[in-house]
Amino acid sequence: MSTTVFTNARVVDPSRGIDETGTVIVEDGTIRAAGADALNQGVPEGASLVDCAGKAVLPGLVDARVFVGEPGAEHRETIASASRAAAAGGVTSFIMMPDTAPVIDDVALVEFVLRTARETALVNVFPAAAITKGLAGGDLSEFGLLHEAGAVALTEGRHTVASALVMRRALTYARDMEIVVSHATQDPTLASSGVMNEGLLASWLGLPGIPREAEAIPLQRDLMLARLTGGRYHAAEISTAMSAAAMRRAKDEGLPVTAGISINNLCLNENDVGEYRTFFRLSPPLRGEEDRLAMVEALREGTVDIIVSAHDPQDVDTKRLPFAEAAVGAIGLETLLAAALRLYHSGDVPLLRLVEALSTAPARLFGLPGGTLKPGAPADLVVVDLDAPWVVREADIRSLSKNTAFEGARMQGRVLQTLVAGATVFSA
Amino acid sequence: MTEAPAFPLFPHRHLLGIKGLSPLDIEMLLDRADAAVAVSRQPLKKLATLRGRTQINLFYEASTRTQSSFELAGKRLGADVMNMSVASSSTKKGETLLDTAATLNAMRPDILVIRHSAAGAAALLAQKVGCSVVNAGDGAHEHPTQALLDALTIRRAKGRIAGLLVAICGDVLHSRVARSNIILLNALGARVRVVAPSTLMPTGLAQMGVEPFTVMEDGLKGADVVMMLRLQRERMAGSFVPSVREYFRFYGLDARKLKAAKEDALVMHPGPMNRGVEIASEVADGPQSVIQEQVEMGVAVRMAVMEALLDPRRNEGDGE
C-alpha cells in the first residue's frame, strides 16, 4: 500500500466548492482525503510527504476537444505524443475527436483508440464517435454500439451537420441511448469561403470573412431541436456574444443544453491574425474584442460551461501556406491551464470557477471519472505554481506539431507535477 | 542611366502594398516614373540601370497585361527577365509556393515579381527569399503598382491629387485595385467615394476612409475622376448581382451617368474591360477616357519601382 501526502497546499476542488489551505492524501491511486481537515485522522504510517509550500493542487484538467493524428496522420500527433503534451499541461483526461483517417465511426476504431491509449498514453484518453458515418452528414453511426464500446460522446468534429432532419434524428436517438451530442456549429453556406472573422480587419486584408451569424444560426436551430427532442446537446465551441445570448435563453428555459469555448477565443482576438499569421487561422475564427469580453463574462456566469484547448496539430505542410490555403487550428494541450490562468490573474474569473470549467464540469458533462478531489475518486491531480512566470518556446513543445497560437507568449502559472491514478506522469 | 536628379533612397526592400508607404515614398516613386515616361517615349528605350540584374516574373494567375508590362519595364532597364508561368508547371504537381520560392531563390534573382490568387502570398514569399519582392496582385488584398500607375495618370492629367474627388465604382469587395487605390488616394489627400451595390462592398467600408454610395449618379456628382473596376462574370453565380443587364443598368458607366461627374472628369479602368458590363464603349473610347494612358504609365511606374528597389546605393551598407 503506497501513500503520498501533499501538505501545505492550496486545495482547489470545485466539486465541493473548496479553495482552502490543506492536505491531499493519495492512497493506491485514489484520493483518500483532500482539504483543510484531511489530516484529522493523522498521517498514515510509511506515507511519503510532499511539502507543496503553498502551491495549488487541482483536480487534473479534462479537455473535451482534442484532435489527434492517429490513425492517419501520425506525423502530426500520435495518441502517445498528445498524452505527453497533455501531462505536461496538467491535463489528465481528454476526449479525442473522430476526425481521423479512417473516421472514428465504427466500434473497431473506438477499440483501436482505447487499446492504443492503454498501451501508449500517459493520461486517460476517451474517444468521441462521429454523429454520421464518415462525418459525411448523412447516415447515423451506431450510437448504441459505439457508446457500449467506450465512446463518451457523439460529435461531428470539425464539421457541422447541415441537415436539420439528420440533427433531429441524432438528438432523438442519442436521448434514448443516453449519450451527449457535442456539435460545433458553422453554417457552411453562410461561412462560404470565409477564413477569418468578418469585419474591417478582414476587409483590409482582402480575406473573405465569416459572419457571427454563421455560428449562431445553426446553433439556434440545434437549440430548438434540443427542445423538440429532449436530447442532451452540447455546443462544442461558441465564440460570439449572440451565441452566448442564445445559450442563456435556452438554459433559462430549462433545456438540457451546455456549451464550451476554446481557450483561444477567451485569450485572443482577430487582431492577433496580424499580417496573415496562419497559426491564428482557427475555428471558430478569432473574433473581435467585444466578443471576447462577452465570452469571458459568459464563462464567469456559467452560460459557457467548459473550456477546451481545441488542440489541433498541424504540420508545416498545412500551415506554411498563404492564409486562405492554410489548415485551421492550433495546438493547445500544453498551454491550456496557463492561458486560462490569465483570466484568474486579471481578476475576471475566480479560480474555483476556472477550475470547474477546466475539470469538474467537463467530467460531469461527459460522465468521465476525475474532475474532483473527493475521497474515493481516482487520484488525477495536478500541482501548480499559480504565479511562476514562463515564456512559451517552440523548442519546449512536446507535441509533434508546433502550431501554437502562444509562441513567445508570457505566461503566469506553471504545472509542477501531474498525477494520473496516483502515478506521476509529469514533473517539472 | 537616368541623368535625372538623384532621387532619395527608397526606404523599403520590397513593394508588397501601398500600406506602409509614406506620402513622400509615393511622391518619389511618381517622380521617378515621370522620368521613366520620358525614356519610354525616346526612340532608343533601353537603359543600363539594371544591367546584370535578374528579374523573375512569377505569375500564378494568368495576366497578359500586367506580366508584359513588368517584362517590358525590366527589359527597358536592361535587366535579364525570366517569366515563370506557374499556372502550368510544378505547382500543378503539388509544390507549395514556398518550395517554389526556395528553388527560385537558389537561382539568385535580384527581384521577384509575384501575382497570386491568395491574399498575403507576396508577403509570405518576401519572408523566405533573399531578394526584393514586388507584389503584382495578391488575391483581394493589394495591387500597388496599379494604384501607382493610376495616381501617375491622374497627376499628369490634373497636375495634382490632393483635393480631387475620386469615385471608385464596381466590385470593391473582390478588388485589390480598389484597396490599394483607397490607401494611396487617402495618403495623398484625395477624397474617395465608392459606388457599388452593397453586396459588392466589404464589411466596414465606411471606416476605410471612403464615402459609400449605392446610387451611381449620386456617387459621381462632382467627381474629378471616375475609376471603374472590372466585374468578374463569376459574381453572378455567387448571388452578388442578379444579371449583367441589371448591373449595367444601375452600375455600368455610360454617357448619361457620366454627366453627373465634372465635365472634365477622367474615366479610368484597370483593364481588361468588360464592355457593356461595367462600361459602355462610348465612354471607354470617348474623349474623357485615359485608359490607354494608364497602360503607358504602367510600364513607367514599374520601371520606377524596380529602379528604386534595386538602387545601387543600397548595396553599400547592406551586406547579406
PDB file of N, CA and C in Angstrom, chain B residues 135-199:
ATOM      1  N   ASN B 135       4.853  42.967 -55.317  1.00  0.00           N
ATOM      2  CA  ASN B 135       3.520  42.379 -55.368  1.00  0.00           C
ATOM      3  C   ASN B 135       2.813  42.864 -56.636  1.00  0.00           C
ATOM      4  N   ALA B 136       2.536  41.929 -57.532  1.00  0.00           N
ATOM      5  CA  ALA B 136       1.799  42.281 -58.748  1.00  0.00           C
ATOM      6  C   ALA B 136       0.338  41.877 -58.617  1.00  0.00           C
ATOM      7  N   GLY B 137      -0.143  41.837 -57.372  1.00  0.00           N
ATOM      8  CA  GLY B 137      -1.530  41.465 -57.120  1.00  0.00           C
ATOM      9  C   GLY B 137      -1.617  40.198 -56.306  1.00  0.00           C
ATOM     10  N   ASP B 138      -2.153  40.299 -55.069  1.00  0.00           N
ATOM     11  CA  ASP B 138      -2.332  39.096 -54.236  1.00  0.00           C
ATOM     12  C   ASP B 138      -3.780  39.020 -53.779  1.00  0.00           C
ATOM     13  N   GLY B 139      -4.514  38.118 -54.376  1.00  0.00           N
ATOM     14  CA  GLY B 139      -5.910  37.919 -54.007  1.00  0.00           C
ATOM     15  C   GLY B 139      -6.668  39.226 -54.048  1.00  0.00           C
ATOM     16  N   ALA B 140      -7.477  39.449 -53.018  1.00  0.00           N
ATOM     17  CA  ALA B 140      -8.243  40.694 -52.939  1.00  0.00           C
ATOM     18  C   ALA B 140      -7.535  41.693 -52.037  1.00  0.00           C
ATOM     19  N   HIS B 141      -6.229  41.522 -51.845  1.00  0.00           N
ATOM     20  CA  HIS B 141      -5.513  42.350 -50.888  1.00  0.00           C
ATOM     21  C   HIS B 141      -5.001  43.645 -51.508  1.00  0.00           C
ATOM     22  N   GLU B 142      -3.890  43.576 -52.271  1.00  0.00           N
ATOM     23  CA  GLU B 142      -3.329  44.803 -52.828  1.00  0.00           C
ATOM     24  C   GLU B 142      -2.764  44.573 -54.228  1.00  0.00           C
ATOM     25  N   HIS B 143      -2.665  45.650 -54.967  1.00  0.00           N
ATOM     26  CA  HIS B 143      -2.040  45.660 -56.284  1.00  0.00           C
ATOM     27  C   HIS B 143      -1.356  47.019 -56.391  1.00  0.00           C
ATOM     28  N   PRO B 144      -0.226  47.169 -55.685  1.00  0.00           N
ATOM     29  CA  PRO B 144       0.351  48.509 -55.515  1.00  0.00           C
ATOM     30  C   PRO B 144       0.774  49.201 -56.806  1.00  0.00           C
ATOM     31  N   THR B 145       1.329  48.454 -57.779  1.00  0.00           N
ATOM     32  CA  THR B 145       1.770  49.163 -58.983  1.00  0.00           C
ATOM     33  C   THR B 145       0.578  49.689 -59.789  1.00  0.00           C
ATOM     34  N   GLN B 146      -0.570  49.027 -59.664  1.00  0.00           N
ATOM     35  CA  GLN B 146      -1.768  49.543 -60.338  1.00  0.00           C
ATOM     36  C   GLN B 146      -2.177  50.880 -59.724  1.00  0.00           C
ATOM     37  N   ALA B 147      -2.156  50.949 -58.390  1.00  0.00           N
ATOM     38  CA  ALA B 147      -2.547  52.205 -57.736  1.00  0.00           C
ATOM     39  C   ALA B 147      -1.557  53.308 -58.087  1.00  0.00           C
ATOM     40  N   LEU B 148      -0.280  52.955 -58.178  1.00  0.00           N
ATOM     41  CA  LEU B 148       0.728  53.963 -58.517  1.00  0.00           C
ATOM     42  C   LEU B 148       0.533  54.467 -59.939  1.00  0.00           C
ATOM     43  N   LEU B 149       0.221  53.552 -60.858  1.00  0.00           N
ATOM     44  CA  LEU B 149       0.050  53.993 -62.246  1.00  0.00           C
ATOM     45  C   LEU B 149      -1.222  54.817 -62.389  1.00  0.00           C
ATOM     46  N   ASP B 150      -2.237  54.478 -61.599  1.00  0.00           N
ATOM     47  CA  ASP B 150      -3.449  55.286 -61.609  1.00  0.00           C
ATOM     48  C   ASP B 150      -3.144  56.696 -61.089  1.00  0.00           C
ATOM     49  N   ALA B 151      -2.362  56.742 -60.004  1.00  0.00           N
ATOM     50  CA  ALA B 151      -2.020  58.044 -59.427  1.00  0.00           C
ATOM     51  C   ALA B 151      -1.190  58.869 -60.404  1.00  0.00           C
ATOM     52  N   LEU B 152      -0.274  58.207 -61.089  1.00  0.00           N
ATOM     53  CA  LEU B 152       0.567  58.926 -62.057  1.00  0.00           C
ATOM     54  C   LEU B 152      -0.293  59.491 -63.191  1.00  0.00           C
ATOM     55  N   THR B 153      -1.217  58.664 -63.661  1.00  0.00           N
ATOM     56  CA  THR B 153      -2.118  59.107 -64.728  1.00  0.00           C
ATOM     57  C   THR B 153      -2.911  60.331 -64.282  1.00  0.00           C
ATOM     58  N   ILE B 154      -3.437  60.260 -63.076  1.00  0.00           N
ATOM     59  CA  ILE B 154      -4.233  61.380 -62.562  1.00  0.00           C
ATOM     60  C   ILE B 154      -3.355  62.617 -62.399  1.00  0.00           C
ATOM     61  N   ARG B 155      -2.174  62.427 -61.809  1.00  0.00           N
ATOM     62  CA  ARG B 155      -1.319  63.572 -61.520  1.00  0.00           C
ATOM     63  C   ARG B 155      -0.897  64.273 -62.815  1.00  0.00           C
ATOM     64  N   ARG B 156      -0.606  63.485 -63.830  1.00  0.00           N
ATOM     65  CA  ARG B 156      -0.181  64.094 -65.093  1.00  0.00           C
ATOM     66  C   ARG B 156      -1.339  64.822 -65.787  1.00  0.00           C
ATOM     67  N   ALA B 157      -2.563  64.266 -65.619  1.00  0.00           N
ATOM     68  CA  ALA B 157      -3.706  64.913 -66.277  1.00  0.00           C
ATOM     69  C   ALA B 157      -4.217  66.112 -65.493  1.00  0.00           C
ATOM     70  N   LYS B 158      -4.177  66.028 -64.180  1.00  0.00           N
ATOM     71  CA  LYS B 158      -4.799  67.065 -63.354  1.00  0.00           C
ATOM     72  C   LYS B 158      -3.779  67.943 -62.635  1.00  0.00           C
ATOM     73  N   GLY B 159      -2.520  67.546 -62.684  1.00  0.00           N
ATOM     74  CA  GLY B 159      -1.493  68.343 -62.037  1.00  0.00           C
ATOM     75  C   GLY B 159      -1.367  68.118 -60.539  1.00  0.00           C
ATOM     76  N   ARG B 160      -2.275  67.376 -59.969  1.00  0.00           N
ATOM     77  CA  ARG B 160      -2.240  67.138 -58.513  1.00  0.00           C
ATOM     78  C   ARG B 160      -3.173  65.983 -58.182  1.00  0.00           C
ATOM     79  N   ILE B 161      -3.106  65.561 -56.935  1.00  0.00           N
ATOM     80  CA  ILE B 161      -4.030  64.539 -56.444  1.00  0.00           C
ATOM     81  C   ILE B 161      -4.790  65.065 -55.235  1.00  0.00           C
ATOM     82  N   ALA B 162      -4.085  65.808 -54.395  1.00  0.00           N
ATOM     83  CA  ALA B 162      -4.713  66.358 -53.196  1.00  0.00           C
ATOM     84  C   ALA B 162      -5.953  67.164 -53.568  1.00  0.00           C
ATOM     85  N   GLY B 163      -7.033  66.949 -52.852  1.00  0.00           N
ATOM     86  CA  GLY B 163      -8.243  67.731 -53.038  1.00  0.00           C
ATOM     87  C   GLY B 163      -9.148  67.236 -54.147  1.00  0.00           C
ATOM     88  N   LEU B 164      -8.693  66.287 -54.962  1.00  0.00           N
ATOM     89  CA  LEU B 164      -9.560  65.766 -56.027  1.00  0.00           C
ATOM     90  C   LEU B 164     -10.617  64.841 -55.443  1.00  0.00           C
ATOM     91  N   LEU B 165     -11.735  64.751 -56.140  1.00  0.00           N
ATOM     92  CA  LEU B 165     -12.799  63.841 -55.727  1.00  0.00           C
ATOM     93  C   LEU B 165     -12.784  62.644 -56.687  1.00  0.00           C
ATOM     94  N   VAL B 166     -12.476  61.475 -56.129  1.00  0.00           N
ATOM     95  CA  VAL B 166     -12.338  60.271 -56.953  1.00  0.00           C
ATOM     96  C   VAL B 166     -13.445  59.287 -56.596  1.00  0.00           C
ATOM     97  N   ALA B 167     -14.169  58.821 -57.596  1.00  0.00           N
ATOM     98  CA  ALA B 167     -15.208  57.813 -57.367  1.00  0.00           C
ATOM     99  C   ALA B 167     -14.722  56.476 -57.906  1.00  0.00           C
ATOM    100  N   ILE B 168     -14.594  55.491 -57.023  1.00  0.00           N
ATOM    101  CA  ILE B 168     -14.210  54.137 -57.426  1.00  0.00           C
ATOM    102  C   ILE B 168     -15.496  53.330 -57.520  1.00  0.00           C
ATOM    103  N   CYS B 169     -15.751  52.749 -58.710  1.00  0.00           N
ATOM    104  CA  CYS B 169     -17.063  52.155 -58.949  1.00  0.00           C
ATOM    105  C   CYS B 169     -16.976  50.683 -59.297  1.00  0.00           C
ATOM    106  N   GLY B 170     -17.769  49.874 -58.613  1.00  0.00           N
ATOM    107  CA  GLY B 170     -17.888  48.478 -59.011  1.00  0.00           C
ATOM    108  C   GLY B 170     -17.564  47.511 -57.890  1.00  0.00           C
ATOM    109  N   ASP B 171     -16.954  46.394 -58.269  1.00  0.00           N
ATOM    110  CA  ASP B 171     -16.770  45.266 -57.359  1.00  0.00           C
ATOM    111  C   ASP B 171     -15.606  45.513 -56.397  1.00  0.00           C
ATOM    112  N   VAL B 172     -15.830  46.400 -55.438  1.00  0.00           N
ATOM    113  CA  VAL B 172     -14.780  46.721 -54.468  1.00  0.00           C
ATOM    114  C   VAL B 172     -14.491  45.524 -53.575  1.00  0.00           C
ATOM    115  N   LEU B 173     -15.510  44.737 -53.281  1.00  0.00           N
ATOM    116  CA  LEU B 173     -15.351  43.594 -52.378  1.00  0.00           C
ATOM    117  C   LEU B 173     -14.202  42.686 -52.799  1.00  0.00           C
ATOM    118  N   HIS B 174     -14.129  42.361 -54.086  1.00  0.00           N
ATOM    119  CA  HIS B 174     -13.127  41.409 -54.553  1.00  0.00           C
ATOM    120  C   HIS B 174     -11.907  42.097 -55.155  1.00  0.00           C
ATOM    121  N   SER B 175     -11.808  43.420 -55.008  1.00  0.00           N
ATOM    122  CA  SER B 175     -10.810  44.146 -55.791  1.00  0.00           C
ATOM    123  C   SER B 175      -9.589  44.579 -54.995  1.00  0.00           C
ATOM    124  N   ARG B 176      -8.435  44.050 -55.384  1.00  0.00           N
ATOM    125  CA  ARG B 176      -7.169  44.508 -54.803  1.00  0.00           C
ATOM    126  C   ARG B 176      -6.830  45.900 -55.314  1.00  0.00           C
ATOM    127  N   VAL B 177      -7.263  46.182 -56.558  1.00  0.00           N
ATOM    128  CA  VAL B 177      -7.012  47.503 -57.132  1.00  0.00           C
ATOM    129  C   VAL B 177      -7.685  48.570 -56.268  1.00  0.00           C
ATOM    130  N   ALA B 178      -8.914  48.288 -55.849  1.00  0.00           N
ATOM    131  CA  ALA B 178      -9.644  49.258 -55.032  1.00  0.00           C
ATOM    132  C   ALA B 178      -8.946  49.498 -53.705  1.00  0.00           C
ATOM    133  N   ARG B 179      -8.505  48.424 -53.050  1.00  0.00           N
ATOM    134  CA  ARG B 179      -7.856  48.597 -51.741  1.00  0.00           C
ATOM    135  C   ARG B 179      -6.597  49.441 -51.861  1.00  0.00           C
ATOM    136  N   SER B 180      -5.762  49.123 -52.845  1.00  0.00           N
ATOM    137  CA  SER B 180      -4.525  49.895 -52.994  1.00  0.00           C
ATOM    138  C   SER B 180      -4.835  51.344 -53.328  1.00  0.00           C
ATOM    139  N   ASN B 181      -5.822  51.557 -54.171  1.00  0.00           N
ATOM    140  CA  ASN B 181      -6.173  52.929 -54.539  1.00  0.00           C
ATOM    141  C   ASN B 181      -6.757  53.715 -53.374  1.00  0.00           C
ATOM    142  N   ILE B 182      -7.574  53.054 -52.567  1.00  0.00           N
ATOM    143  CA  ILE B 182      -8.166  53.742 -51.409  1.00  0.00           C
ATOM    144  C   ILE B 182      -7.045  54.223 -50.481  1.00  0.00           C
ATOM    145  N   ILE B 183      -6.064  53.366 -50.259  1.00  0.00           N
ATOM    146  CA  ILE B 183      -4.976  53.746 -49.348  1.00  0.00           C
ATOM    147  C   ILE B 183      -4.152  54.873 -49.962  1.00  0.00           C
ATOM    148  N   LEU B 184      -3.797  54.705 -51.229  1.00  0.00           N
ATOM    149  CA  LEU B 184      -2.927  55.704 -51.864  1.00  0.00           C
ATOM    150  C   LEU B 184      -3.616  57.055 -51.981  1.00  0.00           C
ATOM    151  N   LEU B 185      -4.845  57.058 -52.454  1.00  0.00           N
ATOM    152  CA  LEU B 185      -5.532  58.336 -52.670  1.00  0.00           C
ATOM    153  C   LEU B 185      -5.749  59.070 -51.349  1.00  0.00           C
ATOM    154  N   ASN B 186      -6.062  58.310 -50.295  1.00  0.00           N
ATOM    155  CA  ASN B 186      -6.186  58.940 -48.982  1.00  0.00           C
ATOM    156  C   ASN B 186      -4.858  59.499 -48.514  1.00  0.00           C
ATOM    157  N   ALA B 187      -3.781  58.743 -48.748  1.00  0.00           N
ATOM    158  CA  ALA B 187      -2.462  59.204 -48.300  1.00  0.00           C
ATOM    159  C   ALA B 187      -2.088  60.518 -48.977  1.00  0.00           C
ATOM    160  N   LEU B 188      -2.501  60.676 -50.233  1.00  0.00           N
ATOM    161  CA  LEU B 188      -2.124  61.889 -50.960  1.00  0.00           C
ATOM    162  C   LEU B 188      -3.203  62.973 -50.877  1.00  0.00           C
ATOM    163  N   GLY B 189      -4.219  62.745 -50.065  1.00  0.00           N
ATOM    164  CA  GLY B 189      -5.152  63.828 -49.767  1.00  0.00           C
ATOM    165  C   GLY B 189      -6.331  63.966 -50.706  1.00  0.00           C
ATOM    166  N   ALA B 190      -6.645  62.923 -51.477  1.00  0.00           N
ATOM    167  CA  ALA B 190      -7.852  62.978 -52.300  1.00  0.00           C
ATOM    168  C   ALA B 190      -9.058  62.600 -51.452  1.00  0.00           C
ATOM    169  N   ARG B 191     -10.249  62.945 -51.945  1.00  0.00           N
ATOM    170  CA  ARG B 191     -11.484  62.461 -51.316  1.00  0.00           C
ATOM    171  C   ARG B 191     -11.962  61.268 -52.127  1.00  0.00           C
ATOM    172  N   VAL B 192     -12.261  60.178 -51.431  1.00  0.00           N
ATOM    173  CA  VAL B 192     -12.590  58.955 -52.155  1.00  0.00           C
ATOM    174  C   VAL B 192     -14.034  58.545 -51.882  1.00  0.00           C
ATOM    175  N   ARG B 193     -14.727  58.238 -52.952  1.00  0.00           N
ATOM    176  CA  ARG B 193     -16.067  57.656 -52.839  1.00  0.00           C
ATOM    177  C   ARG B 193     -16.044  56.264 -53.446  1.00  0.00           C
ATOM    178  N   VAL B 194     -16.943  55.423 -52.948  1.00  0.00           N
ATOM    179  CA  VAL B 194     -17.120  54.113 -53.559  1.00  0.00           C
ATOM    180  C   VAL B 194     -18.562  54.006 -54.015  1.00  0.00           C
ATOM    181  N   VAL B 195     -18.753  53.562 -55.256  1.00  0.00           N
ATOM    182  CA  VAL B 195     -20.090  53.354 -55.791  1.00  0.00           C
ATOM    183  C   VAL B 195     -20.242  51.883 -56.140  1.00  0.00           C
ATOM    184  N   ALA B 196     -21.187  51.214 -55.484  1.00  0.00           N
ATOM    185  CA  ALA B 196     -21.394  49.792 -55.747  1.00  0.00           C
ATOM    186  C   ALA B 196     -22.682  49.349 -55.082  1.00  0.00           C
ATOM    187  N   PRO B 197     -23.252  48.225 -55.561  1.00  0.00           N
ATOM    188  CA  PRO B 197     -24.328  47.628 -54.770  1.00  0.00           C
ATOM    189  C   PRO B 197     -23.722  47.125 -53.454  1.00  0.00           C
ATOM    190  N   SER B 198     -24.498  47.145 -52.391  1.00  0.00           N
ATOM    191  CA  SER B 198     -23.959  46.790 -51.084  1.00  0.00           C
ATOM    192  C   SER B 198     -23.402  45.369 -51.033  1.00  0.00           C
ATOM    193  N   THR B 199     -23.893  44.495 -51.907  1.00  0.00           N
ATOM    194  CA  THR B 199     -23.382  43.124 -51.925  1.00  0.00           C
ATOM    195  C   THR B 199     -21.926  43.071 -52.393  1.00  0.00           C
TER     196      THR B 199
END
